[in-house]
Amino acid sequence: EVYYNGNSGSYADFCTSAVVNNAKSQMPDSKGFCCYESSNKDAWVAYVQEFTISTNVYCVDSRGVKEDTASSNITSIESEVKCVP
């Protein structure tokens, strides 16, 4: 919420922010990393393919949800801009 509160109540440009770039730089392999902001910039979701289970992604979102989910959920994740089980 620090980003949201410091950005006039918006997640605009969150996916290209230093916060996200720093997290990506600490990944051994950020290939497959994706981040999306909602059209009205009030939510974001990010996911990356898991290393050990390549058919899954690890997903985090602006609601604080963190979960493993099947790669088949990517379309829903991107369209809903939130992690889905």
Coordinates of N, CA and C in Angstrom, one line a residue:
E1 N 0.8 -1.2 0.0 CA 0.0 0.0 0.0 C 0.8 1.3 0.0
V2 N 2.1 1.1 0.3 CA 3.0 2.3 0.3 C 3.0 2.9 -1.1
Y3 N 3.1 2.1 -2.2 CA 3.1 2.6 -3.5 C 1.8 3.3 -3.8
Y4 N 0.7 2.6 -3.5 CA -0.7 3.2 -3.8 C -0.9 4.5 -3.1
N5 N -0.5 4.6 -1.8 CA -0.7 5.8 -1.0 C 0.2 6.9 -1.5
G6 N 1.4 6.5 -1.9 CA 2.4 7.5 -2.3 C 2.2 8.0 -3.8
N7 N 1.2 7.3 -4.4 CA 1.0 7.6 -5.8 C -0.5 8.1 -6.0
S8 N -0.9 9.0 -5.1 CA -2.2 9.6 -5.1 C -3.4 8.6 -5.3
G9 N -3.3 7.4 -4.5 CA -4.3 6.4 -4.5 C -4.5 5.7 -5.9
S10 N -3.3 5.4 -6.5 CA -3.4 4.7 -7.8 C -2.2 3.8 -7.9
Y11 N -2.4 2.7 -8.7 CA -1.3 1.8 -9.0 C -0.8 2.1 -10.4
A12 N -1.1 3.2 -11.0 CA -0.6 3.6 -12.3 C 1.0 3.4 -12.3
D13 N 1.5 2.8 -13.3 CA 2.9 2.5 -13.6 C 3.5 1.6 -12.5
F14 N 2.7 0.9 -11.7 CA 3.3 0.0 -10.8 C 4.2 -1.1 -11.4
C15 N 3.7 -1.6 -12.5 CA 4.4 -2.7 -13.1 C 5.7 -2.3 -13.7
T16 N 6.0 -1.1 -13.9 CA 7.3 -0.6 -14.4 C 8.1 0.2 -13.4
S17 N 7.6 0.1 -12.1 CA 8.2 0.9 -11.0 C 9.5 0.2 -10.5
A18 N 10.2 1.0 -9.8 CA 11.4 0.5 -9.2 C 11.1 -0.7 -8.2
V19 N 10.0 -0.7 -7.6 CA 9.6 -1.8 -6.7 C 9.5 -3.1 -7.5
V20 N 8.9 -3.1 -8.6 CA 8.8 -4.4 -9.4 C 10.1 -4.7 -10.0
N21 N 10.8 -3.7 -10.6 CA 12.1 -4.0 -11.2 C 13.1 -4.5 -10.2
N22 N 13.1 -4.1 -9.0 CA 13.9 -4.6 -7.9 C 13.6 -6.1 -7.6
A23 N 12.3 -6.4 -7.5 CA 11.9 -7.8 -7.3 C 12.4 -8.7 -8.4
K24 N 12.2 -8.2 -9.7 CA 12.6 -9.0 -10.8 C 14.1 -9.2 -10.9
S25 N 14.9 -8.2 -10.5 CA 16.3 -8.3 -10.5 C 16.8 -9.4 -9.5
Q26 N 16.1 -9.7 -8.5 CA 16.5 -10.7 -7.5 C 16.1 -12.1 -7.9
M27 N 15.4 -12.3 -9.0 CA 15.0 -13.6 -9.4 C 16.1 -14.2 -10.2
P28 N 16.4 -15.5 -9.9 CA 17.4 -16.2 -10.7 C 17.1 -16.2 -12.2
D29 N 15.8 -16.3 -12.5 CA 15.4 -16.3 -13.9 C 14.0 -15.7 -14.0
S30 N 13.9 -14.4 -14.5 CA 12.6 -13.7 -14.5 C 11.9 -14.0 -15.8
K31 N 12.3 -14.9 -16.6 CA 11.6 -15.3 -17.8 C 10.2 -15.8 -17.5
G32 N 9.3 -15.3 -18.1 CA 7.9 -15.7 -17.8 C 7.2 -14.8 -16.8
F33 N 7.9 -13.8 -16.3 CA 7.3 -12.9 -15.3 C 6.4 -11.9 -16.1
C34 N 5.2 -11.7 -15.5 CA 4.2 -10.8 -16.1 C 3.6 -10.0 -15.0
C35 N 3.2 -8.8 -15.3 CA 2.6 -7.9 -14.4 C 1.5 -7.1 -15.1
Y36 N 0.4 -7.0 -14.5 CA -0.8 -6.2 -15.1 C -1.4 -5.3 -14.1
E37 N -1.8 -4.1 -14.6 CA -2.5 -3.2 -13.8 C -4.0 -3.1 -14.4
S38 N -4.9 -2.9 -13.5 CA -6.3 -2.8 -14.0 C -6.5 -1.5 -14.8
S39 N -7.5 -1.4 -15.7 CA -7.6 -0.3 -16.5 C -7.9 1.0 -15.7
N40 N -8.5 0.9 -14.6 CA -8.7 2.1 -13.8 C -7.6 2.3 -12.7
K41 N -6.5 1.5 -12.8 CA -5.3 1.6 -12.0 C -5.6 1.4 -10.5
D42 N -6.6 0.6 -10.1 CA -6.9 0.4 -8.7 C -6.5 -1.0 -8.2
A43 N -5.8 -1.8 -9.1 CA -5.4 -3.1 -8.8 C -4.2 -3.5 -9.7
W44 N -3.5 -4.5 -9.2 CA -2.4 -5.1 -10.0 C -2.3 -6.6 -9.7
V45 N -1.7 -7.3 -10.6 CA -1.4 -8.7 -10.4 C -0.1 -9.0 -11.1
A46 N 0.7 -9.9 -10.5 CA 1.9 -10.3 -11.1 C 2.1 -11.8 -10.9
Y47 N 2.7 -12.5 -11.9 CA 2.9 -13.9 -11.8 C 4.2 -14.3 -12.5
V48 N 4.7 -15.5 -12.2 CA 5.9 -16.0 -12.8 C 5.8 -17.5 -12.8
Q49 N 6.3 -18.1 -13.8 CA 6.3 -19.6 -13.9 C 7.2 -20.1 -12.8
E50 N 6.7 -21.2 -12.1 CA 7.5 -21.8 -11.1 C 8.7 -22.6 -11.6
F51 N 9.7 -22.7 -10.8 CA 10.9 -23.4 -11.2 C 10.7 -24.9 -11.1
T52 N 10.1 -25.3 -10.0 CA 10.0 -26.8 -9.8 C 8.8 -27.4 -10.4
I53 N 7.7 -26.7 -10.5 CA 6.5 -27.2 -11.2 C 6.2 -26.3 -12.4
S54 N 6.7 -26.6 -13.5 CA 6.6 -25.7 -14.7 C 5.2 -25.6 -15.2
T55 N 4.3 -26.3 -14.8 CA 2.9 -26.2 -15.2 C 2.1 -25.2 -14.2
N56 N 2.8 -24.7 -13.2 CA 2.2 -23.7 -12.3 C 2.9 -22.4 -12.4
V57 N 2.1 -21.4 -11.9 CA 2.7 -20.0 -11.7 C 2.5 -19.6 -10.3
Y58 N 3.4 -18.8 -9.8 CA 3.2 -18.2 -8.5 C 2.7 -16.8 -8.7
C59 N 1.6 -16.5 -8.1 CA 0.8 -15.3 -8.3 C 0.7 -14.4 -7.0
V60 N 0.9 -13.1 -7.2 CA 0.6 -12.2 -6.1 C -0.2 -11.0 -6.7
D61 N -1.0 -10.4 -5.8 CA -1.8 -9.3 -6.3 C -2.0 -8.2 -5.2
S62 N -2.6 -7.1 -5.6 CA -2.7 -6.0 -4.8 C -3.6 -6.2 -3.6
R63 N -4.4 -7.3 -3.5 CA -5.2 -7.6 -2.4 C -4.4 -8.3 -1.3
G64 N -3.1 -8.6 -1.6 CA -2.2 -9.3 -0.7 C -2.3 -10.8 -0.8
V65 N -3.0 -11.3 -1.9 CA -3.0 -12.8 -2.1 C -1.7 -13.2 -2.7
K66 N -1.2 -14.4 -2.2 CA 0.0 -15.0 -2.7 C -0.3 -16.5 -2.9
E67 N -0.3 -17.0 -4.1 CA -0.6 -18.4 -4.2 C 0.0 -19.1 -5.5
D68 N 0.1 -20.4 -5.4 CA 0.5 -21.2 -6.5 C -0.8 -21.5 -7.2
T69 N -0.8 -21.5 -8.5 CA -2.0 -21.9 -9.3 C -1.5 -22.4 -10.6
A70 N -2.4 -23.1 -11.3 CA -2.1 -23.8 -12.6 C -1.9 -22.7 -13.6
S71 N -1.0 -23.0 -14.5 CA -0.8 -22.1 -15.7 C -2.1 -21.9 -16.5
S72 N -3.0 -22.8 -16.5 CA -4.2 -22.7 -17.2 C -5.1 -21.6 -16.7
N73 N -4.8 -21.0 -15.5 CA -5.5 -19.9 -15.0 C -5.0 -18.5 -15.4
I74 N -4.0 -18.5 -16.3 CA -3.4 -17.2 -16.7 C -4.4 -16.3 -17.3
T75 N -5.2 -16.8 -18.2 CA -6.2 -15.9 -18.9 C -7.1 -15.3 -17.9
S76 N -7.6 -16.0 -16.9 CA -8.5 -15.4 -15.8 C -7.7 -14.4 -15.0
I77 N -6.5 -14.8 -14.6 CA -5.6 -13.9 -13.8 C -5.5 -12.5 -14.6
E78 N -5.2 -12.6 -15.8 CA -5.0 -11.3 -16.6 C -6.3 -10.5 -16.8
S79 N -7.4 -11.2 -17.1 CA -8.6 -10.5 -17.3 C -9.2 -10.0 -16.0
E80 N -9.1 -10.7 -14.9 CA -9.7 -10.3 -13.6 C -8.7 -9.4 -12.8
V81 N -7.4 -9.3 -13.2 CA -6.4 -8.6 -12.5 C -6.4 -9.0 -11.0
K82 N -6.4 -10.3 -10.8 CA -6.2 -10.8 -9.4 C -5.9 -12.3 -9.6
C83 N -5.3 -12.8 -8.5 CA -4.9 -14.3 -8.5 C -6.2 -15.1 -8.3
V84 N -6.3 -16.2 -9.1 CA -7.4 -17.1 -9.0 C -6.9 -18.5 -8.7
P85 N -7.6 -19.2 -7.9 CA -7.2 -20.6 -7.5 C -7.2 -21.5 -8.7

